[in-house]
PDB file of C-alpha atoms in Angstrom:
ATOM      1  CA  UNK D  62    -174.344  13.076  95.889  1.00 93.00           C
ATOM      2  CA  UNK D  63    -177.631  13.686  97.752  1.00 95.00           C
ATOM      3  CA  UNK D  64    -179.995  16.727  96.795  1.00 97.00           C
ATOM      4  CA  UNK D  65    -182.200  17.260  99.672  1.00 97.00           C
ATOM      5  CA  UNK D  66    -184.697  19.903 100.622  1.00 98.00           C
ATOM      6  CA  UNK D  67    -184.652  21.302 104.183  1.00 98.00           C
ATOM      7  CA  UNK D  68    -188.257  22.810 105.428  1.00 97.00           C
ATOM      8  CA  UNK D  69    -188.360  26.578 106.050  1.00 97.00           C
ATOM      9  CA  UNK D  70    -190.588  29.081 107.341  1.00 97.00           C
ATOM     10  CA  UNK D  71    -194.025  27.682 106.206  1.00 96.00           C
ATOM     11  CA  UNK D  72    -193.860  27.116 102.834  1.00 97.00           C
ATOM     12  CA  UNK D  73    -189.493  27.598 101.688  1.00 97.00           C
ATOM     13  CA  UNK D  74    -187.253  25.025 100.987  1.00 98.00           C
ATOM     14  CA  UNK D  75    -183.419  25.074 101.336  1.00 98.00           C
ATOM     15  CA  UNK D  76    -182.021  22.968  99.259  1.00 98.00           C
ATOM     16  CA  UNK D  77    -178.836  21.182  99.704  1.00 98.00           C
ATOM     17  CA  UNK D  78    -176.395  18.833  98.483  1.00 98.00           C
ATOM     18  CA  UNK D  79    -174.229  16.247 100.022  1.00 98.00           C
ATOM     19  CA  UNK D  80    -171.401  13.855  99.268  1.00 96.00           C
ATOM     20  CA  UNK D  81    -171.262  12.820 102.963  1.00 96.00           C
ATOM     21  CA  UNK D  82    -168.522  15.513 104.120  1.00 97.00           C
ATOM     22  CA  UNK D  83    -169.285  17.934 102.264  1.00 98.00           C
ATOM     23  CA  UNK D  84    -172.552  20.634 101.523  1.00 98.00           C
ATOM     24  CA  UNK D  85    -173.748  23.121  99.909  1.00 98.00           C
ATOM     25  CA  UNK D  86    -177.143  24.744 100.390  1.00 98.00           C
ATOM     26  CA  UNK D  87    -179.147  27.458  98.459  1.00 98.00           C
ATOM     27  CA  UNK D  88    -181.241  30.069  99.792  1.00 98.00           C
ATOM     28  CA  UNK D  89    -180.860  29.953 103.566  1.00 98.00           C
ATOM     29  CA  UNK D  90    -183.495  31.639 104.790  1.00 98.00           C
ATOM     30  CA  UNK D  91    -182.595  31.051 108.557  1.00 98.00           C
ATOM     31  CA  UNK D  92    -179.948  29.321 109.804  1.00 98.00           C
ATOM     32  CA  UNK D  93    -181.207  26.982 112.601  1.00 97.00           C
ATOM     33  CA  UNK D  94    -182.742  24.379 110.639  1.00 97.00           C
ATOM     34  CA  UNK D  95    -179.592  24.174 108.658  1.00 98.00           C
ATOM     35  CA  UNK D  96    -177.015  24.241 111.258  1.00 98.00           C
ATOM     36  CA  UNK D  97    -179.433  20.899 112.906  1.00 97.00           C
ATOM     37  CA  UNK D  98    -179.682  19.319 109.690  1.00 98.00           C
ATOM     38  CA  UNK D  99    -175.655  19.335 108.681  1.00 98.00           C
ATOM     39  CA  UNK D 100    -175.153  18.463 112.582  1.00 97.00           C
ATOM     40  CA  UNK D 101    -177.374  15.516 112.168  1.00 97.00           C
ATOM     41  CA  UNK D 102    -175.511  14.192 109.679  1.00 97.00           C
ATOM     42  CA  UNK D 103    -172.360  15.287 110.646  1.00 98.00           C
ATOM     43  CA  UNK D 104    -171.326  17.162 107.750  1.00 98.00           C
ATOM     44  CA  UNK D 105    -169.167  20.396 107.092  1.00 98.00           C
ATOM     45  CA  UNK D 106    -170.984  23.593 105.132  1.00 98.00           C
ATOM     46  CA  UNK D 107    -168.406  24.061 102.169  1.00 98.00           C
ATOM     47  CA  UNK D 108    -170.670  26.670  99.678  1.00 98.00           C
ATOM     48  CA  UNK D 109    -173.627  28.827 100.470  1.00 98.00           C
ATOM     49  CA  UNK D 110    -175.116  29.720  96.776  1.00 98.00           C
ATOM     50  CA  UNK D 111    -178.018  32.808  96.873  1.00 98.00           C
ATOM     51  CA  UNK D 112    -179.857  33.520  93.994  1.00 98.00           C
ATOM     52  CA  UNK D 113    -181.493  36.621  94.823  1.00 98.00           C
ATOM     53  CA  UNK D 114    -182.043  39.507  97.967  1.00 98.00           C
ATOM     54  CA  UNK D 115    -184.975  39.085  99.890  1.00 98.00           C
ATOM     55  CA  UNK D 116    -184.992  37.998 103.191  1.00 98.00           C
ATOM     56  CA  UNK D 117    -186.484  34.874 102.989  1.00 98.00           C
ATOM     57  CA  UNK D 118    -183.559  33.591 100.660  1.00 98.00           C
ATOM     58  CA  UNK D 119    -180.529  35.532 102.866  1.00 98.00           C
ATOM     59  CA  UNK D 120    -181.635  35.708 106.623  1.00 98.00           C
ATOM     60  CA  UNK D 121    -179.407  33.118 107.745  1.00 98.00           C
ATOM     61  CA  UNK D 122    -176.425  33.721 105.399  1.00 98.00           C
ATOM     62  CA  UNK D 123    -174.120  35.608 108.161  1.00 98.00           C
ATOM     63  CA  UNK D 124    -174.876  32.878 111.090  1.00 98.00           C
ATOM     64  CA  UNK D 125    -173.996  30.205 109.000  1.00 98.00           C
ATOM     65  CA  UNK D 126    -170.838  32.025 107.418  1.00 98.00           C
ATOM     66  CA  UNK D 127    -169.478  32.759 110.622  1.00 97.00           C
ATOM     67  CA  UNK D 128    -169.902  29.814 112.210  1.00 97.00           C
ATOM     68  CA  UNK D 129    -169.013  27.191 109.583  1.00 97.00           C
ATOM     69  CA  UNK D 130    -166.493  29.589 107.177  1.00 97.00           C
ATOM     70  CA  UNK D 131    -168.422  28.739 104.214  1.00 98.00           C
ATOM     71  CA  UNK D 132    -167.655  30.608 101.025  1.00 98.00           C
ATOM     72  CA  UNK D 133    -170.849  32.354  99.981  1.00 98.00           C
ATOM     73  CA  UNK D 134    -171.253  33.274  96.417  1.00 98.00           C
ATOM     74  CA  UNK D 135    -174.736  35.563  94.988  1.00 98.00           C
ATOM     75  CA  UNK D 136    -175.462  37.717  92.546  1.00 98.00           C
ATOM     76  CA  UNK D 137    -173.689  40.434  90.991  1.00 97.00           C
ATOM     77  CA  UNK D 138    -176.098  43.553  91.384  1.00 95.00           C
ATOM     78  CA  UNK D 139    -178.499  43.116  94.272  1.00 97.00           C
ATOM     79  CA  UNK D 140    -177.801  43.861  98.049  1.00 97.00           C
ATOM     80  CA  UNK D 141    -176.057  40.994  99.651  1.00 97.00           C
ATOM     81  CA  UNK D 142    -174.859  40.082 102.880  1.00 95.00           C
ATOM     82  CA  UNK D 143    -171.551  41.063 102.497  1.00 96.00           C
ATOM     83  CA  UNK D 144    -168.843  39.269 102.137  1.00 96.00           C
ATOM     84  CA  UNK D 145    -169.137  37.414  99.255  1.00 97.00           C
ATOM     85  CA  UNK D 146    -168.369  36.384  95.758  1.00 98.00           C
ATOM     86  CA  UNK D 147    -170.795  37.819  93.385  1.00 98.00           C
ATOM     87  CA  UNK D 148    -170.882  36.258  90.196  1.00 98.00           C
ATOM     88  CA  UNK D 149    -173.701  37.111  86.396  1.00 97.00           C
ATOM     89  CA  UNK D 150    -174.588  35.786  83.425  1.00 96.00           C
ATOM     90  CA  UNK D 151    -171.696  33.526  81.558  1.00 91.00           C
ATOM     91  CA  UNK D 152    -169.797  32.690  84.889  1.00 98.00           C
ATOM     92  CA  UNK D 153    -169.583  29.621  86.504  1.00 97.00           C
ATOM     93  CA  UNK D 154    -168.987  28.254  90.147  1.00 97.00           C
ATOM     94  CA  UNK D 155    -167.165  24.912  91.476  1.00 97.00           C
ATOM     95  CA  UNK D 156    -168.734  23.621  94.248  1.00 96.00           C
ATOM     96  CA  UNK D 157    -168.889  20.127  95.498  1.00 96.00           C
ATOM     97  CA  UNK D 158    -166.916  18.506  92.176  1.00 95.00           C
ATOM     98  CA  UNK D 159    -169.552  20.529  90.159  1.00 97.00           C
ATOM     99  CA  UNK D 160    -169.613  23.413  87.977  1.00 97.00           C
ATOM    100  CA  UNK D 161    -172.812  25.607  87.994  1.00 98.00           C
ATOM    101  CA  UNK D 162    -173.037  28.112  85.080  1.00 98.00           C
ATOM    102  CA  UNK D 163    -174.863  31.277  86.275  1.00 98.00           C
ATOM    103  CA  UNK D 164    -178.077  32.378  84.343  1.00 98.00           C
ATOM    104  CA  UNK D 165    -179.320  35.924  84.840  1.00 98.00           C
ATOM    105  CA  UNK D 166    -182.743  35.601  85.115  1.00 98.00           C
ATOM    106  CA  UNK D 167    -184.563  38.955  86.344  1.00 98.00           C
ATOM    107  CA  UNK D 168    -188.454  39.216  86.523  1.00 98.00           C
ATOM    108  CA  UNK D 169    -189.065  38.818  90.070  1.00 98.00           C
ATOM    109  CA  UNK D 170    -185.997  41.282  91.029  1.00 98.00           C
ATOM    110  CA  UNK D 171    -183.827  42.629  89.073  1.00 98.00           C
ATOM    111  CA  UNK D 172    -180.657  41.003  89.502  1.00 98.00           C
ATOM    112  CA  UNK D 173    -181.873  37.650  90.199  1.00 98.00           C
ATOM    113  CA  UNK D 174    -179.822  34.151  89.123  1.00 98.00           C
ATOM    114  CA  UNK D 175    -180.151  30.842  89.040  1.00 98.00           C
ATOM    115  CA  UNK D 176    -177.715  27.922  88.991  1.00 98.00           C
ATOM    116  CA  UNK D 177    -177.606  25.772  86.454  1.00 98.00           C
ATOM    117  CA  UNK D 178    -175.516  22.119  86.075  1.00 98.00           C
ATOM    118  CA  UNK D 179    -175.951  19.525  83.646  1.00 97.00           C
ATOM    119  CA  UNK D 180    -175.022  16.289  85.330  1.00 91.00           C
ATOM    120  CA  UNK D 181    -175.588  15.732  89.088  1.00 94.00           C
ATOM    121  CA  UNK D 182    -175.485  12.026  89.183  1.00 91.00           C
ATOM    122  CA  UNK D 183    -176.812  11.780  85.466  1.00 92.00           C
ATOM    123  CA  UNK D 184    -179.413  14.202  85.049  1.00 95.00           C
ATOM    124  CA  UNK D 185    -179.189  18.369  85.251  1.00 98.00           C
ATOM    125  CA  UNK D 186    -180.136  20.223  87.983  1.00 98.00           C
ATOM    126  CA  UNK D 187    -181.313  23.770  88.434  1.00 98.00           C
ATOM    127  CA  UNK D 188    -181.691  25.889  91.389  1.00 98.00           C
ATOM    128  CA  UNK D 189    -183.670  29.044  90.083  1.00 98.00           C
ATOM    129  CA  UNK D 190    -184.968  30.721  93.229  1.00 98.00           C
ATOM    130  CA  UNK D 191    -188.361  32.435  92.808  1.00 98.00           C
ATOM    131  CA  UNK D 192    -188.352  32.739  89.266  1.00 98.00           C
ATOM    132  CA  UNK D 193    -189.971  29.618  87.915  1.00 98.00           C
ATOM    133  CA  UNK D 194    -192.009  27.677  90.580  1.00 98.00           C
ATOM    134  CA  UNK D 195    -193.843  24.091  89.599  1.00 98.00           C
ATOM    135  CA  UNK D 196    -197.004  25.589  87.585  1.00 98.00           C
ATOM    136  CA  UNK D 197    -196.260  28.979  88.013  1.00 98.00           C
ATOM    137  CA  UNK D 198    -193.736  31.976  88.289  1.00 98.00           C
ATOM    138  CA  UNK D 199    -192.497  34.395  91.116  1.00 98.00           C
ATOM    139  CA  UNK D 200    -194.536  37.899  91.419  1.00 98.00           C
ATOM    140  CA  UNK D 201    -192.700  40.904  89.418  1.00 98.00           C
ATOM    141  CA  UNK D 202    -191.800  42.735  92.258  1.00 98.00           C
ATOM    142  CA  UNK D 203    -189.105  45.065  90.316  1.00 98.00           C
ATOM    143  CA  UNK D 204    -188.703  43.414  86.764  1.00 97.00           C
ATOM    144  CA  UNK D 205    -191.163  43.567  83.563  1.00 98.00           C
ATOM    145  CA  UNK D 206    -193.376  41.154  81.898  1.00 98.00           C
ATOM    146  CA  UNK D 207    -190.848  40.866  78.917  1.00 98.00           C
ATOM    147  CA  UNK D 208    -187.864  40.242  81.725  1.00 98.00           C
ATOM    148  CA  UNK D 209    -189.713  37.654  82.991  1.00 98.00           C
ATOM    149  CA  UNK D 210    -190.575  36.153  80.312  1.00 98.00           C
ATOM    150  CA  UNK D 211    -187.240  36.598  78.144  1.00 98.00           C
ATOM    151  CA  UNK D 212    -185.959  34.529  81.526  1.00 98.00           C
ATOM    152  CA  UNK D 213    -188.662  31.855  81.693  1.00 98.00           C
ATOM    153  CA  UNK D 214    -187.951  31.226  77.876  1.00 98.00           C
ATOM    154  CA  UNK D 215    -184.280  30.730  78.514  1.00 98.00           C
ATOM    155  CA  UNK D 216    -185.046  27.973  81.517  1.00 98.00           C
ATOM    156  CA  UNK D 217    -187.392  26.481  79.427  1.00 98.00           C
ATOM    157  CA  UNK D 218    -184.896  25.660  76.876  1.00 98.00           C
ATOM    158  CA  UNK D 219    -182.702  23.729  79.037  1.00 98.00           C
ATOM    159  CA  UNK D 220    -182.663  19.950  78.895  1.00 98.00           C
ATOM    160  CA  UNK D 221    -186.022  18.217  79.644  1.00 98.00           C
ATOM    161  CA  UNK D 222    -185.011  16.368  82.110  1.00 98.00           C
ATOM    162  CA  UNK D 223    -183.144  19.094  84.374  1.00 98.00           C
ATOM    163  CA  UNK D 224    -184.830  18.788  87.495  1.00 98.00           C
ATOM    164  CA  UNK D 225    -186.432  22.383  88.777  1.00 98.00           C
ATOM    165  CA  UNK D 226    -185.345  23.068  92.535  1.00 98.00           C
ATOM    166  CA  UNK D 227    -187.479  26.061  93.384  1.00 98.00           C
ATOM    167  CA  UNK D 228    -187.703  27.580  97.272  1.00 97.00           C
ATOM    168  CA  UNK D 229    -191.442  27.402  97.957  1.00 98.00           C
ATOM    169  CA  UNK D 230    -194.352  24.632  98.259  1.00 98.00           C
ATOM    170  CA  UNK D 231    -196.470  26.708  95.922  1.00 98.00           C
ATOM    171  CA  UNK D 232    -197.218  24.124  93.606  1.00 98.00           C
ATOM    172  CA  UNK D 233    -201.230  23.108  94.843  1.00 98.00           C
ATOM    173  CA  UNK D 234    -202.241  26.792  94.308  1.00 98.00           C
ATOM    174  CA  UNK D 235    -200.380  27.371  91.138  1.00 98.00           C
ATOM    175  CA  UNK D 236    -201.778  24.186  89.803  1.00 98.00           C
ATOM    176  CA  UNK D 237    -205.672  25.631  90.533  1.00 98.00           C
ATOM    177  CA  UNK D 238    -204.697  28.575  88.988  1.00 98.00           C
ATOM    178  CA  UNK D 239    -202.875  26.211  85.327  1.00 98.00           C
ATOM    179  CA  UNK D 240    -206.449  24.605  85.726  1.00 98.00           C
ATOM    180  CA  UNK D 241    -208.648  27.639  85.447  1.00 98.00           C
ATOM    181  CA  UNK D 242    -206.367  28.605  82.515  1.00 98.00           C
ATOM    182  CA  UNK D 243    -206.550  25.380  80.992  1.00 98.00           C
ATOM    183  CA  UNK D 244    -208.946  23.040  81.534  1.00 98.00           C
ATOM    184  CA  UNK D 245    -208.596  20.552  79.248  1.00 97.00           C
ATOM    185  CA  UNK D 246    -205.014  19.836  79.728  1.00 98.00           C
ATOM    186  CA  UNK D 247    -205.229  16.200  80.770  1.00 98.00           C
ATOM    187  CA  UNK D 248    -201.683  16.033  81.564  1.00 98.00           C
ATOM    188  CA  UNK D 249    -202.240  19.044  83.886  1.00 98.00           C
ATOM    189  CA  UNK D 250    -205.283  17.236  85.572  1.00 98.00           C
ATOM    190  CA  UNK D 251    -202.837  14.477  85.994  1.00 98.00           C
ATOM    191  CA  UNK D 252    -200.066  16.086  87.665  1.00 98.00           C
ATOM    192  CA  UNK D 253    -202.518  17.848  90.218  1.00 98.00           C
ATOM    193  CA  UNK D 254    -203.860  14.621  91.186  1.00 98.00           C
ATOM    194  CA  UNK D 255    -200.310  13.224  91.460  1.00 98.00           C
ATOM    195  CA  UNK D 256    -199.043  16.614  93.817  1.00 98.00           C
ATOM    196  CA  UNK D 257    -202.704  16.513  96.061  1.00 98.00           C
ATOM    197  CA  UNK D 258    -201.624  12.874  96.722  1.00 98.00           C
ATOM    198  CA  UNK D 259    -198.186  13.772  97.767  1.00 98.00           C
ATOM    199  CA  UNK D 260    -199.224  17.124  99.677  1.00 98.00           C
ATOM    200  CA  UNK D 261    -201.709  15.239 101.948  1.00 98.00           C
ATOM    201  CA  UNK D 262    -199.078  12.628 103.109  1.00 97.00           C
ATOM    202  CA  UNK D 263    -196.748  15.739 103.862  1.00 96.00           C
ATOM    203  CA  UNK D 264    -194.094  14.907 100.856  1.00 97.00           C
ATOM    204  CA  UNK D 265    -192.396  17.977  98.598  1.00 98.00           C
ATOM    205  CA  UNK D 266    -194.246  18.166  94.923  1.00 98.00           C
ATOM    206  CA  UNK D 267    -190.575  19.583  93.929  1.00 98.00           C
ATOM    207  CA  UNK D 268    -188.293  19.217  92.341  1.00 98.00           C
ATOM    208  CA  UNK D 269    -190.441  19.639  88.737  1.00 98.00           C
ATOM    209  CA  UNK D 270    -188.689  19.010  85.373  1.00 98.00           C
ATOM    210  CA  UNK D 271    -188.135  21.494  82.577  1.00 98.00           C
ATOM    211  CA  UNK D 272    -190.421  19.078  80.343  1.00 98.00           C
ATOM    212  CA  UNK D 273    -192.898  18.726  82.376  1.00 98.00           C
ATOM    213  CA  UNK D 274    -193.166  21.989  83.150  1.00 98.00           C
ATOM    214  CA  UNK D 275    -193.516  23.243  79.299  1.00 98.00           C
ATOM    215  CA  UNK D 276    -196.447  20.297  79.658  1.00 98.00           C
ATOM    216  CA  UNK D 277    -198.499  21.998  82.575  1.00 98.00           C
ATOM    217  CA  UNK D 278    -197.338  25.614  83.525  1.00 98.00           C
ATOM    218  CA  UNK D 279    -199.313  28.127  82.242  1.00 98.00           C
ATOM    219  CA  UNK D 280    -196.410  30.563  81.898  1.00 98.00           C
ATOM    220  CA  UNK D 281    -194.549  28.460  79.750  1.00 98.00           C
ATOM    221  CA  UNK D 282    -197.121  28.029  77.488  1.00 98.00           C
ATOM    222  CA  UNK D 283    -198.439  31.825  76.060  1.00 98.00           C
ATOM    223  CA  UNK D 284    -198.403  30.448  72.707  1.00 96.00           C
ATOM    224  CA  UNK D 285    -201.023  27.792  73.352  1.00 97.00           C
ATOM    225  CA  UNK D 286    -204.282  28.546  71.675  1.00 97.00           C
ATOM    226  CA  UNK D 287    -206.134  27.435  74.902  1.00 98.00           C
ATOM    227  CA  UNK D 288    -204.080  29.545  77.091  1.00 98.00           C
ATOM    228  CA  UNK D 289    -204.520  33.117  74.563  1.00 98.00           C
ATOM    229  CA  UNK D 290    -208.186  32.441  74.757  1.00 97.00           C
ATOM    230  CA  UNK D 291    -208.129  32.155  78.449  1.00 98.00           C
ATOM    231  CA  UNK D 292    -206.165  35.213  78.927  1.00 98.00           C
ATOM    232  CA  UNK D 293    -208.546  37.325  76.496  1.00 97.00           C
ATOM    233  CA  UNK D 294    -211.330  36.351  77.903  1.00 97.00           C
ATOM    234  CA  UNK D 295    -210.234  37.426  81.133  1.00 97.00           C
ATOM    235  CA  UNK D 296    -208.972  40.367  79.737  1.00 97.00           C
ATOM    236  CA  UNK D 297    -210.914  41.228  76.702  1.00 97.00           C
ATOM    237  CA  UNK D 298    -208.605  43.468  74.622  1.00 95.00           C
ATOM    238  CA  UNK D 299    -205.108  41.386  75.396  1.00 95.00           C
ATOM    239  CA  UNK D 300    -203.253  41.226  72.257  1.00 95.00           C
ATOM    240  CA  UNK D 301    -202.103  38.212  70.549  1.00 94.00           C
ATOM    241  CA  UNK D 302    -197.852  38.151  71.295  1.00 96.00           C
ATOM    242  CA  UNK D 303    -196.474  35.866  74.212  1.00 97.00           C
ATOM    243  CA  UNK D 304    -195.580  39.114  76.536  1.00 98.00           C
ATOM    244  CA  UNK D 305    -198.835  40.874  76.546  1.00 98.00           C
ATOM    245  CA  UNK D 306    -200.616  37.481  77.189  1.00 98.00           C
ATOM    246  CA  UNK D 307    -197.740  36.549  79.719  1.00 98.00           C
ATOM    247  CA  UNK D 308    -198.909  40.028  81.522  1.00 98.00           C
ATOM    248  CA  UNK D 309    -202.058  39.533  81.440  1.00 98.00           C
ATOM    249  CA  UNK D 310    -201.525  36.117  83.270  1.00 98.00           C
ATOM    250  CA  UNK D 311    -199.788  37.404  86.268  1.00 98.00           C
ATOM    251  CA  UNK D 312    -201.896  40.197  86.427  1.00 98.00           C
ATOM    252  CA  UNK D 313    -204.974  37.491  86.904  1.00 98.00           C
ATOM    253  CA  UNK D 314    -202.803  35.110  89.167  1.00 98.00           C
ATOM    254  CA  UNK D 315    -202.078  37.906  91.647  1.00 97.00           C
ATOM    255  CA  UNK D 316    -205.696  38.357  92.359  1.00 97.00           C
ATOM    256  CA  UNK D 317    -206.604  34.635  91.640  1.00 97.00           C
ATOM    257  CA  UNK D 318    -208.403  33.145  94.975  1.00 91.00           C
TER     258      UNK D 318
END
């Protein structure tokens, strides 16, 4: 099985997954680069998973459903390009010899999932959207801080070494935000050094891990002394529990330059 990420738009990523005959892709913004890459390689689009309704996730659903009959499968409560199966929390999928279970995971919209699997050749694997990107977290457009962070919680206890697929090349900026939260996180220093080096030859940063993500991401990490003191002194005033600091974090990172 390969996992691959296909460019999209200027900062997405579609991922997919291969056997050789057989893929599956996530999040298919547009349906060009898609349709090239499975010509390319002369495979047949079995599963189209979606994990939540904006456009940049769904815009080329229909193309590639009518032109390759691939089953598409999204979640349970948000608009969707119909047809398709719509699945929530506790389900699973089969796709590829695999079987996804479903997390509900709202914050950045309200109905939003991810897909979760805990061996894809030996390791887990999660596909989780625009909810938790490498150093940082998707913008609440229509869910709360405690959704968000209730969801974040629940991804962060998954496996260590589940690797984090998430759809956009965010992780440079997110990383100089994590550093003006915490500067003295050596391992965060680290890890930006490691993603400049990969971002200037053109390589993906992703996917993260779950452990190193708990390491480095700011929004993982409320209950760190070093990150409460950040956020109050930001925000003089911000109380001491994990959702009021968590709000007071994405409150600063949408206006962080």
């Amino acid at each position: 099985m390969q996992l691959i990420p296909i460019p999209a738009f200027s900062d997405n990523y579609i991922w997919a997954l291969h056997d050789g005959q057989r893929a599956l892709v996530v999040d298919p913004g547009e349906s060009e680069g898609v349709a090239r890459w499975l010509e390319q390689r002369g495979l047949r689009l079995d599963t189209i998973l979606i994990t939540h309704h904006h456009a940049d996730h769904t815009g080329g659903v229909a193309q590639l459903r009518e032109a390759t009959g691939a089953r598409v499968i999204g979640p349970a409560y948000e608009p969707m390009p119909e047809p398709l199966q719509r699945v929530g929390a506790d389900e699973s999928v089969e796709a590829l010899g695999l079987r996804f279970e479903v997390m509900e995971v709202p914050g950045h919209t309200a109905g939003h999932i991810a897909y979760y699997t805990p061996a894809m050749d030996g390791a887990p694997l999660l596909f989780c959207g625009d909810t938790l990107f490498s150093g940082g977290c998707g913008r609440l457009f229509e869910g709360t801080p405690a959704q968000m962070l209730d969801s974040l919680t629940r991804l962060a206890a998954l496996p260590a070494d589940t690797r984090v697929c998430c759809t956009h090349e965010y992780t440079l900026s997110n990383l100089k935000f994590a550093l003006a939260v915490e500067p003295g996180n050596t391992e965060l220093a680290a890890y930006n050094a490691r993603c400049e080096a990969q971002r200037a030859q053109n390589f993906p940063t992703l996917p993260s891990s779950i452990g190193l993500e708990k390491q480095i991401n700011p929004f993982l990490r409320t209950g760190e002394a070093a990150v409460v003191r950040s956020a109050q002194a930001h925000a003089p005033g911000t109380p001491f529990d994990a959702v009021s600091v968590f709000a007071t974090l994405r409150e600063w990172k949408n206006v962080f330059r």
